[in-house]
Short mmCIF file of C-alpha atoms in Angstrom, two decimals:
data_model
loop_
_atom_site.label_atom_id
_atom_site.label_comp_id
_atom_site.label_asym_id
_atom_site.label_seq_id
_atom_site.Cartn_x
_atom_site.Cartn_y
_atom_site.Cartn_z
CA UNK A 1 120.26 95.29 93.31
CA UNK A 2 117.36 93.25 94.34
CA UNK A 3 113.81 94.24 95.31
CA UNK A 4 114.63 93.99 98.58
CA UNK A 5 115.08 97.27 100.39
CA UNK A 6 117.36 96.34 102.04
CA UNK A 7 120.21 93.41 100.42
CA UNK A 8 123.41 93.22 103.80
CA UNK A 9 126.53 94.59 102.42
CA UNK A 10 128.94 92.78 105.00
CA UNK A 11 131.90 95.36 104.93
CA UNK A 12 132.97 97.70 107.58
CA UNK A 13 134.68 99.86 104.44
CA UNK A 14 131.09 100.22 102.90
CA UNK A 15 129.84 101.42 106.32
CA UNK A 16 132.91 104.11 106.93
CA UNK A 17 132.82 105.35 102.89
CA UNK A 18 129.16 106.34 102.99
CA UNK A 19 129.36 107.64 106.60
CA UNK A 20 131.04 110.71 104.48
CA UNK A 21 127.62 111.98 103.39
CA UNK A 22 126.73 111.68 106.42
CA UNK A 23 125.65 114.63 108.51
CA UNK A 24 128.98 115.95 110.78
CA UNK A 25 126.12 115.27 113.93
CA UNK A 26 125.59 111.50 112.79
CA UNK A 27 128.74 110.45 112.52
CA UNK A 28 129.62 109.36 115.88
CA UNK A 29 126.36 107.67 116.29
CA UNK A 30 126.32 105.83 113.30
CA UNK A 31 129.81 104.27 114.18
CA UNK A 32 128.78 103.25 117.47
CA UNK A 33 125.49 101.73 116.19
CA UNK A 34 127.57 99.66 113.26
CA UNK A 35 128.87 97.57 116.59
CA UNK A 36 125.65 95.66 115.59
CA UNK A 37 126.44 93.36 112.72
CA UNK A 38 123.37 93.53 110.87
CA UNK A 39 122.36 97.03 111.20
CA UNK A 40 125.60 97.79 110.37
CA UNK A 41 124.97 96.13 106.82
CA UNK A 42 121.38 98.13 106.74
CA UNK A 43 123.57 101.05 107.06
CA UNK A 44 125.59 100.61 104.42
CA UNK A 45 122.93 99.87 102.18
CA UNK A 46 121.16 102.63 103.36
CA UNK A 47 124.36 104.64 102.62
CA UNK A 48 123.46 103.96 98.69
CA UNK A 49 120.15 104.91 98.53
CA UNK A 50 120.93 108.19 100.18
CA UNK A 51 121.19 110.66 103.33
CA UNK A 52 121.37 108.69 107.11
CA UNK A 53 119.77 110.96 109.43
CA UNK A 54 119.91 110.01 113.37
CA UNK A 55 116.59 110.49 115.48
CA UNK A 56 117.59 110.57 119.05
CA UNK A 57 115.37 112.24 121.75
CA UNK A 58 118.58 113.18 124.23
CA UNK A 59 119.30 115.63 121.01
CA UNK A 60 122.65 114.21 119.72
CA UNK A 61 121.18 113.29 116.50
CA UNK A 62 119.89 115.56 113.78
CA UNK A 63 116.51 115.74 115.02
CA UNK A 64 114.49 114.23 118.15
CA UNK A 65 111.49 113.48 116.60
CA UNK A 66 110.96 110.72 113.75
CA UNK A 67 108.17 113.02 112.06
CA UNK A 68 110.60 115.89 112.22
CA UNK A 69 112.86 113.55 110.26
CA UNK A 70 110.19 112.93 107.19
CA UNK A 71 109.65 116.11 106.79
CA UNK A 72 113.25 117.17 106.51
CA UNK A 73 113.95 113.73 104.10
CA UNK A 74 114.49 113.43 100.62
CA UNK A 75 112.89 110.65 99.03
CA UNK A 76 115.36 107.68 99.34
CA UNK A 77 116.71 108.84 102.62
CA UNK A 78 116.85 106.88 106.01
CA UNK A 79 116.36 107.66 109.53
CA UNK A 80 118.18 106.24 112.41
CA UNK A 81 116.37 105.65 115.27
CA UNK A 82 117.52 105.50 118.51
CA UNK A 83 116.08 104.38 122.03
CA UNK A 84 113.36 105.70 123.31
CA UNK A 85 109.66 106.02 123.49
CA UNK A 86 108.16 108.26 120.37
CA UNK A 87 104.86 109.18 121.21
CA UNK A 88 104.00 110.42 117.49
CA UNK A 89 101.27 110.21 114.73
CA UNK A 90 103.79 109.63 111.77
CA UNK A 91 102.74 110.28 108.65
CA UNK A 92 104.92 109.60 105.11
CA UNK A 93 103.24 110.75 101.89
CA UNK A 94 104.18 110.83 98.16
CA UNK A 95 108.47 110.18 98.78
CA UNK A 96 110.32 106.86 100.13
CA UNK A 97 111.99 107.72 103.59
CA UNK A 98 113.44 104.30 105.25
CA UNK A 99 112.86 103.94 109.09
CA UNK A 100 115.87 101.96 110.57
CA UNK A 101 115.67 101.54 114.33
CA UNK A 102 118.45 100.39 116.31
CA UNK A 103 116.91 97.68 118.16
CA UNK A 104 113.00 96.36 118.12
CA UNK A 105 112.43 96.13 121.59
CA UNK A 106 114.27 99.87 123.16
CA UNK A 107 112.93 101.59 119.88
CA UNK A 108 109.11 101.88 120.18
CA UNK A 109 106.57 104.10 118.29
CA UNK A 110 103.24 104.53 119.70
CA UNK A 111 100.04 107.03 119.40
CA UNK A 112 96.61 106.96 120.34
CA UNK A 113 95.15 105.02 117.25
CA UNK A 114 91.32 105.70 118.15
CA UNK A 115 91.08 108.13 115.45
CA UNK A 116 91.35 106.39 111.82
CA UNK A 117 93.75 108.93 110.30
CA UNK A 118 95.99 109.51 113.35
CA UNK A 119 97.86 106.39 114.17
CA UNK A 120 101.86 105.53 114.99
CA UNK A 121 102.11 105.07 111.31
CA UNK A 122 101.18 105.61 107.74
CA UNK A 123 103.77 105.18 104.92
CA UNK A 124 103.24 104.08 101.31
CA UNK A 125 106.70 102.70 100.13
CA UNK A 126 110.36 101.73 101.60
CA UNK A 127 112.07 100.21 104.62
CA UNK A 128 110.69 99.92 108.00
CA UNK A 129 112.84 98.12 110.57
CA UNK A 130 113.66 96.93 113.92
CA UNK A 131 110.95 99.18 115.46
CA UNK A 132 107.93 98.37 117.90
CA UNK A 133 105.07 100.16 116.95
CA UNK A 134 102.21 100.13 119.09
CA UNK A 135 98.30 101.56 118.58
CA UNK A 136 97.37 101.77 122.25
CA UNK A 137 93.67 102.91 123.12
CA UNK A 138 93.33 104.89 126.61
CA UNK A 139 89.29 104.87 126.75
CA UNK A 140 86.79 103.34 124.65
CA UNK A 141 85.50 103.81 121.38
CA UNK A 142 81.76 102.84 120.43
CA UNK A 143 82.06 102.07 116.73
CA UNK A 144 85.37 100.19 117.15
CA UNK A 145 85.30 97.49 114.17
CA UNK A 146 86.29 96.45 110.89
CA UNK A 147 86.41 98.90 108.44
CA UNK A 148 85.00 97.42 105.13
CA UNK A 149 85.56 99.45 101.69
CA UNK A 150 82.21 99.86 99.38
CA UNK A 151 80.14 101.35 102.42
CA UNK A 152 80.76 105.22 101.06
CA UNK A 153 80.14 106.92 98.24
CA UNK A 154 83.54 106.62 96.59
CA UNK A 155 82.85 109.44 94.19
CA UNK A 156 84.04 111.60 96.73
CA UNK A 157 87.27 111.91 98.58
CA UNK A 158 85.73 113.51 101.25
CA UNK A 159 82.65 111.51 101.64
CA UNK A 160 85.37 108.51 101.86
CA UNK A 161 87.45 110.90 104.45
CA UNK A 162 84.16 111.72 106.63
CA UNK A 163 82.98 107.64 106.79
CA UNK A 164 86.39 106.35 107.91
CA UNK A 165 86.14 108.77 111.10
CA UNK A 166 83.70 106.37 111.86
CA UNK A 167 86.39 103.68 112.67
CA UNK A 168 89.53 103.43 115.44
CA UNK A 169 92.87 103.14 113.35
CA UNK A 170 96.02 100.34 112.57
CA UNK A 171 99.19 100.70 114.24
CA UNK A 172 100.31 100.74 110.37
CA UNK A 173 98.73 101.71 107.52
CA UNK A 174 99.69 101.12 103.65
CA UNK A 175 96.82 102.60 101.48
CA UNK A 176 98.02 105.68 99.44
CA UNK A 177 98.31 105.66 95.06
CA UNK A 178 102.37 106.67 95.91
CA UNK A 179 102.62 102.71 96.48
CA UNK A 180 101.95 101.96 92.66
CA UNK A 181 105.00 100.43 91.11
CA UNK A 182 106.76 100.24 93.90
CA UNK A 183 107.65 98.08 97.41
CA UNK A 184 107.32 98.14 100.93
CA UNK A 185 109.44 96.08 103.01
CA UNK A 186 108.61 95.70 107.00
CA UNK A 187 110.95 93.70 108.73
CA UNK A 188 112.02 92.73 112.48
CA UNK A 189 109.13 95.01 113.65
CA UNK A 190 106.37 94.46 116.36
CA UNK A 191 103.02 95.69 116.15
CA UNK A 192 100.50 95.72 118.70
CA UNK A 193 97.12 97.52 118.09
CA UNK A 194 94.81 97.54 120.73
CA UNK A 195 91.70 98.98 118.10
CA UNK A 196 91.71 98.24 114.59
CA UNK A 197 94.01 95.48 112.97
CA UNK A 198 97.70 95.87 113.23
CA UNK A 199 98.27 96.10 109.62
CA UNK A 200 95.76 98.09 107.30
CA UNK A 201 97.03 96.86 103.49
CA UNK A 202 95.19 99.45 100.66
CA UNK A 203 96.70 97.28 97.60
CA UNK A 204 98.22 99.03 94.45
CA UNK A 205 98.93 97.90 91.29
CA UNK A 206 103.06 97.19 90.42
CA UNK A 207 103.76 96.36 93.62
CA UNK A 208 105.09 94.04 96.42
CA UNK A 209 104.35 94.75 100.44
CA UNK A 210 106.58 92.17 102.36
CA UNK A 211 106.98 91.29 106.06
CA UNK A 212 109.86 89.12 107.32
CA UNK A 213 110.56 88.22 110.72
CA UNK A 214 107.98 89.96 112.14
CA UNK A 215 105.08 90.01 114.72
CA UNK A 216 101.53 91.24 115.35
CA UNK A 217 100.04 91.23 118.33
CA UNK A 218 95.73 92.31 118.26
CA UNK A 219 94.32 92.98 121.43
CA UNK A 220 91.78 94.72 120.01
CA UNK A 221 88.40 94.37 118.05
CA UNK A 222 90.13 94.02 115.02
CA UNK A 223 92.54 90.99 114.03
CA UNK A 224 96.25 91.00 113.23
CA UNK A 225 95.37 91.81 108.88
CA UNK A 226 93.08 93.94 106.64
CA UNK A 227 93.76 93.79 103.10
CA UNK A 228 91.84 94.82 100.17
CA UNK A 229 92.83 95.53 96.80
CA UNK A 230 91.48 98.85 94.36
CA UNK A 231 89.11 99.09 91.78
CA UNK A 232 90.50 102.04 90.24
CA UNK A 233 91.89 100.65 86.74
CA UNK A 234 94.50 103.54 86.11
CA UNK A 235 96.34 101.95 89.56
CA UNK A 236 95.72 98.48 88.19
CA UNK A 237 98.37 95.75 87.73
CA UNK A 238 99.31 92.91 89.85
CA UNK A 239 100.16 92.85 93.58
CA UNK A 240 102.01 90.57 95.65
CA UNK A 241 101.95 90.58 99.62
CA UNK A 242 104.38 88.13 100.97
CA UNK A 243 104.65 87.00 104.55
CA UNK A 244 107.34 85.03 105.99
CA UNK A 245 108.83 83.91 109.29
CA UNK A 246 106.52 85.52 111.65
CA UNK A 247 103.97 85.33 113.98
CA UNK A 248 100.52 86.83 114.50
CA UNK A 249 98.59 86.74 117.73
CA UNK A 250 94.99 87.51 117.86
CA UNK A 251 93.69 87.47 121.63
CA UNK A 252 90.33 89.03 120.83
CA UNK A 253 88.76 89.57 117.06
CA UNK A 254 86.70 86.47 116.10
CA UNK A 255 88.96 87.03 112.85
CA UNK A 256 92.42 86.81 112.46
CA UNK A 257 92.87 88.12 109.11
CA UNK A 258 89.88 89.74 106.87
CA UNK A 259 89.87 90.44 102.86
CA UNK A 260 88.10 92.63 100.37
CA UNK A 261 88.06 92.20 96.82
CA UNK A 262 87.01 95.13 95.69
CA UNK A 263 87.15 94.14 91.88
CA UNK A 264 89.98 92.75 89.06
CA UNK A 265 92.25 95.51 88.57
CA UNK A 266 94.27 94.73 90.59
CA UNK A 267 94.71 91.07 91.36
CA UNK A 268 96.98 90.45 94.32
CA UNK A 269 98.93 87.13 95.07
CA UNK A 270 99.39 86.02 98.55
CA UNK A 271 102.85 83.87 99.85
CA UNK A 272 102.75 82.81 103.59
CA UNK A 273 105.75 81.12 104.60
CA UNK A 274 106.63 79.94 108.02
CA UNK A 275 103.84 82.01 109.52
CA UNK A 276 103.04 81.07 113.16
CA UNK A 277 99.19 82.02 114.06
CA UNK A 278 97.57 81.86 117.77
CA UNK A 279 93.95 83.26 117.38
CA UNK A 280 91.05 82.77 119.78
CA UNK A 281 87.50 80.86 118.37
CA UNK A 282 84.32 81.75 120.07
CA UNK A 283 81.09 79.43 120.83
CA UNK A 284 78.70 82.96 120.51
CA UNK A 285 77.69 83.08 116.89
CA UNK A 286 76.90 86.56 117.41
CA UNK A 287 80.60 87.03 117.53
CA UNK A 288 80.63 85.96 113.57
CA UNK A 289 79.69 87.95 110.59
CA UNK A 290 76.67 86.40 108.93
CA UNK A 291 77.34 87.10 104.85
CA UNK A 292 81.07 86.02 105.35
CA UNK A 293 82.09 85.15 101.94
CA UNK A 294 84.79 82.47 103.09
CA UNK A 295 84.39 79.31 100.94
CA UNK A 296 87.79 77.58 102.88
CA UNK A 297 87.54 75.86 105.86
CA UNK A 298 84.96 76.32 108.76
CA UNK A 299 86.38 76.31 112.19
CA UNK A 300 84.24 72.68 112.85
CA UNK A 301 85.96 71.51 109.72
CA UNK A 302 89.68 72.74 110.77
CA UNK A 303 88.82 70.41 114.50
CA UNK A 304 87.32 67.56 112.43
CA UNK A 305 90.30 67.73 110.62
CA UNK A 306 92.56 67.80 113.68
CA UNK A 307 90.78 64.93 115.32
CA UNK A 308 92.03 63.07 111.94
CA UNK A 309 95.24 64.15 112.28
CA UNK A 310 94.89 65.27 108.78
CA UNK A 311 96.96 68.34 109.68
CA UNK A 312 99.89 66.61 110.30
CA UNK A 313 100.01 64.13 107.64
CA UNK A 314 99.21 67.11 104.89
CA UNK A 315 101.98 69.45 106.29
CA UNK A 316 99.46 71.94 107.89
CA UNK A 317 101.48 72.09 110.90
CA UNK A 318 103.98 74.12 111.69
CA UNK A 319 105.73 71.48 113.57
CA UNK A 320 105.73 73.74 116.65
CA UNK A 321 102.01 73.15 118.14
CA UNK A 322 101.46 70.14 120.24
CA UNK A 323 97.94 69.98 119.58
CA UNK A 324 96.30 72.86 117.00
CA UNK A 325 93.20 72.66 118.71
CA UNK A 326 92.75 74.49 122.35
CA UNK A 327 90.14 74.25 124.44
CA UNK A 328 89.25 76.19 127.37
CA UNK A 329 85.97 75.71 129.52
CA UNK A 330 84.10 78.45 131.67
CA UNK A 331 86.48 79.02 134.44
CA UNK A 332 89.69 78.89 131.28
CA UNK A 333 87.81 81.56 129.42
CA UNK A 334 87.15 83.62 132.37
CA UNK A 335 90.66 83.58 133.38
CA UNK A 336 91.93 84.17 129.96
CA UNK A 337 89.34 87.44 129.08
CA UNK A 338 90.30 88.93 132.48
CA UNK A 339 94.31 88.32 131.85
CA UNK A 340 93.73 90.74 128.47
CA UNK A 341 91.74 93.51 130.58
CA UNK A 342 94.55 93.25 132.81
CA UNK A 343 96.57 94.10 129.99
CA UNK A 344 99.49 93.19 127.56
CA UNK A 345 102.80 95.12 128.38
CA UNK A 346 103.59 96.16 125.04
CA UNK A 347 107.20 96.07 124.72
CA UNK A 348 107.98 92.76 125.42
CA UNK A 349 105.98 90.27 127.40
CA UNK A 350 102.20 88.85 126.04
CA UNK A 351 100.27 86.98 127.78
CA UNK A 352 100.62 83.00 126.78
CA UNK A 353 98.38 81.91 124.41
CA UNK A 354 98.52 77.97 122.18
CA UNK A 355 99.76 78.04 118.84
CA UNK A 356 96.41 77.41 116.68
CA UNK A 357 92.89 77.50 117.49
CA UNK A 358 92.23 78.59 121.02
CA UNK A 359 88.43 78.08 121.56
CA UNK A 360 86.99 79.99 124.27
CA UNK A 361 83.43 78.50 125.50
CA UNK A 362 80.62 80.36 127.47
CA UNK A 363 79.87 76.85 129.16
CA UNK A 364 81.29 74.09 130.95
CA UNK A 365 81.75 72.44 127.73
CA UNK A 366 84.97 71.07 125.78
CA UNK A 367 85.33 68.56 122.79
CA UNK A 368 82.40 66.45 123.24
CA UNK A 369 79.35 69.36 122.81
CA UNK A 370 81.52 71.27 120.39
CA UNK A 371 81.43 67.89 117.96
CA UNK A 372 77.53 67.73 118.87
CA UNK A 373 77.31 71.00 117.25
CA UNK A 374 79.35 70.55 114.22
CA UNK A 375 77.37 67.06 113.05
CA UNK A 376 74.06 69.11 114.05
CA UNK A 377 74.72 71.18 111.07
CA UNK A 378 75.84 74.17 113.76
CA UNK A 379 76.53 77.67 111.57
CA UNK A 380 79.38 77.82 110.45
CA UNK A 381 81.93 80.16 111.86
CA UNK A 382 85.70 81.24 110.20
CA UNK A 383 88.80 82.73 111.62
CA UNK A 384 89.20 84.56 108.50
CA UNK A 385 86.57 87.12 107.41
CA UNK A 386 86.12 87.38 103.36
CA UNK A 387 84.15 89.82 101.65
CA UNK A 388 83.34 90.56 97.65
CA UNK A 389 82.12 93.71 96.36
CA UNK A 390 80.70 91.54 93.93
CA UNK A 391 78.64 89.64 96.53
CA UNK A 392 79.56 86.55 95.19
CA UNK A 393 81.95 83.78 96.01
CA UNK A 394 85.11 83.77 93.73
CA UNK A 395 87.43 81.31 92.41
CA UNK A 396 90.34 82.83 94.95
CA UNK A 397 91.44 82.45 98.07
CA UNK A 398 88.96 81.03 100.52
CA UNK A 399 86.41 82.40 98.72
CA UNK A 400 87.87 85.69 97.21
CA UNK A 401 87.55 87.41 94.11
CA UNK A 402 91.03 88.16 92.16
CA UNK A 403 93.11 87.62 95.06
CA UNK A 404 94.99 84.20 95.41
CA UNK A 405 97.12 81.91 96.85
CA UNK A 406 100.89 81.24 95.44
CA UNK A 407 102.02 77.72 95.05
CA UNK A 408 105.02 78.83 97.32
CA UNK A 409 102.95 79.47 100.34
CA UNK A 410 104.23 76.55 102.78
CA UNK A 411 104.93 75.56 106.62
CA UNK A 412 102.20 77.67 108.10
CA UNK A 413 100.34 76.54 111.40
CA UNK A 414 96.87 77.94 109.88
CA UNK A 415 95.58 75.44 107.75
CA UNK A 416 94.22 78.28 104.59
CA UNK A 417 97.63 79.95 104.61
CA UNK A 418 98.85 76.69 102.42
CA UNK A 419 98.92 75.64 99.62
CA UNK A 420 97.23 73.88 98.49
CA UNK A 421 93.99 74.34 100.58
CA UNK A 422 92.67 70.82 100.31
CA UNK A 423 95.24 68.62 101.03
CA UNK A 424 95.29 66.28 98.36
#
């Protein structure tokens, strides 16, 4: 079998002789859901790996809540999730349990994620797929922002425990020593966090985190990514984090994705492929971390570039953008900012936003001031946020220590995400 978690077994047969170990309460479910094609091959690979149970809320399935699910799971077994709204804080620790939802957009898991350690989701290894997960925020939250690792004393668990209080939470969060030596796979899923990022990654050694087909969606103070790797050397080892054929929107973080390179343990290798990104670029510098690390491009150098048409003729566009630059003047920005506190329904509808840079200006101001600025020697600002425990720049990715760049990162619409960086 392959390291994917999940590898479509295209037989009906498959599907009916596993459906034997299958609880006498599933049964009828699970034929009705292998009418779908492809999660009727999930099925039957989940079928090999071990027990299917069904989550369904009307109570036909074995239980009507997912977390009721994980804690009645072996390690290698999978939950079937049908429609429905799952208002739940669900937590997997220290076994694999696969979640398999019938269909993204009817199958939707969301929680308050204002609190760091109660969010829709927390797992450290397996399957999760065809599920909308959503980290909604019903008030306000003071300290909202980036959590960055190093800023605790990380001799003790709960010191480390007490400081991340501090900070809202991901719709999904990967960061648990269960993940060494093994993979998480996250595909056909939406995530939305209104708080934090959408993804928190807490890298492992011997391991792969992958997400296909997939989108996140920030509305929030954080971006769509956090990743940082682990200095511990006994969970040391390579990781790789793969991306590919998805989309992140960031309506609202100055940064789309931010790093941490907390030391060389554990060196982690990034592959984007075919990764769509719409992010938003912001003419306040007090939007922009001052000791960002990021020695890639500036956001002046990505529109000098685009003026060149550089881009284009060194594959950095996606082929999908009409223009990777955006800009929007006063009355453009004003409109846009009061379009996100009007709100972004969740399930299925966002509210339009340009493939690319999307530069939102507190003046009546477009290409001609911004250009000023940039051969004025203006600060430089970056749409992704790199930081080194170290506190020096690194021979990695845009800037980072120990974590790089593969060669088969292609066909991106962000300009760092390929490889390689330069263009030559």
């Amino acid at each position: 079998m392959s390291s994917k978690c999940y590898q479509w077994i295209k037989t009906v047969g498959a599907l009916l002789l596993a459906a034997a170990c299958m609880s006498a309460s599933s049964y009828s479910k699970v034929l009705a859901a292998a009418a779908d094609e492809s999660l009727q091959e999930q099925l039957a690979e989940a079928q090999e790996k071990g027990t299917v149970y069904v989550i369904a809320q009307d109570g036909s399935g074995d239980f009507t809540t997912i977390q009721e699910g994980v804690d009645n799971a072996a390690s290698g077994d999978t939950l079937l999730i049908y429609p429905g709204v799952y208002e739940e804080n669900v937590e997997i620790y220290n076994k694999t349990v696969n979640l398999l939802g019938t269909d993204r957009d009817s199958c939707v898991l969301k929680y308050q994620s204002t609190e760091y350690h109660k969010i829709p989701l927390t797992f450290g290894a397996g399957c999760v797929a065809n599920l909308t997960i959503y980290g909604f925020n019903e008030g306000e939250r003071e300290n909202n922002r980036m959590v960055l690792a190093g800023s605790y004393d990380n001799s003790s668990l709960e010191s480390i425990w007490e400081w991340q209080k501090n900070f809202s939470g991901y719709a999904l969060h990967i960061d648990q020593n269960y993940t060494y030596g093994k993979e998480a796979y996250i595909e056909n899923c939406r995530i939305i966090s209104n708080n934090n990022q959408c993804i928190g990654i807490g890298c492992r050694g011997e391991s792969t985190i992958t997400f296909e087909n997939c989108e996140l969606i920030s509305n929030g103070s954080g971006g769509c990514i956090y990743l940082h790797n682990t200095d511990d050397e006994k969970l040391g080892g390579e990781t790789h984090f793969i991306m590919k054929n998805s989309e992140l929107k960031n309506y609202l973080s100055p940064y789309v994705i931010s790093m941490h390179s907390a030391g060389a343990d554990n060196p982690v290798y990034l592959t984007f492929q075919n990764v769509r990104t719409s992010t938003v670029v912001y003419d306040n510098m007090d939007a922009y971390r001052e000791n960002n690390m990021n020695s890639s491009f500036s956001i002046d150098e990505l529109i000098a570039l685009e003026q060149g048409n550089l881009l284009r003729r060194t594959g950095y566009d996606s082929g999908t953008a009409q223009e990777y630059i955006t800009y929007y003047d006063q009355k453009e920005s004003r409109e846009y900012i009061s379009s996100l506190e009007a709100g972004i329904a969740p399930l299925r509808d966002t509210i339009e936003m340009p493939e690319g840079l999307l530069c939102l200006w507190g003046q009546d101001s477009k290409k001609d001031d911004i250009e000023k600025a940039a051969q004025t020697g203006f600060t430089k600002r970056y749409v992704i946020d790199i930081f080194n425990s170290s506190q020096l720049n690194g021979d990695g990715w845009c800037g980072l220590d120990h974590i790089y760049l593969t060669p088969d990162s292609y066909a991106n619409s962000l300009a760092e995400m390929n490889y390689p960086l330069s263009g030559e």
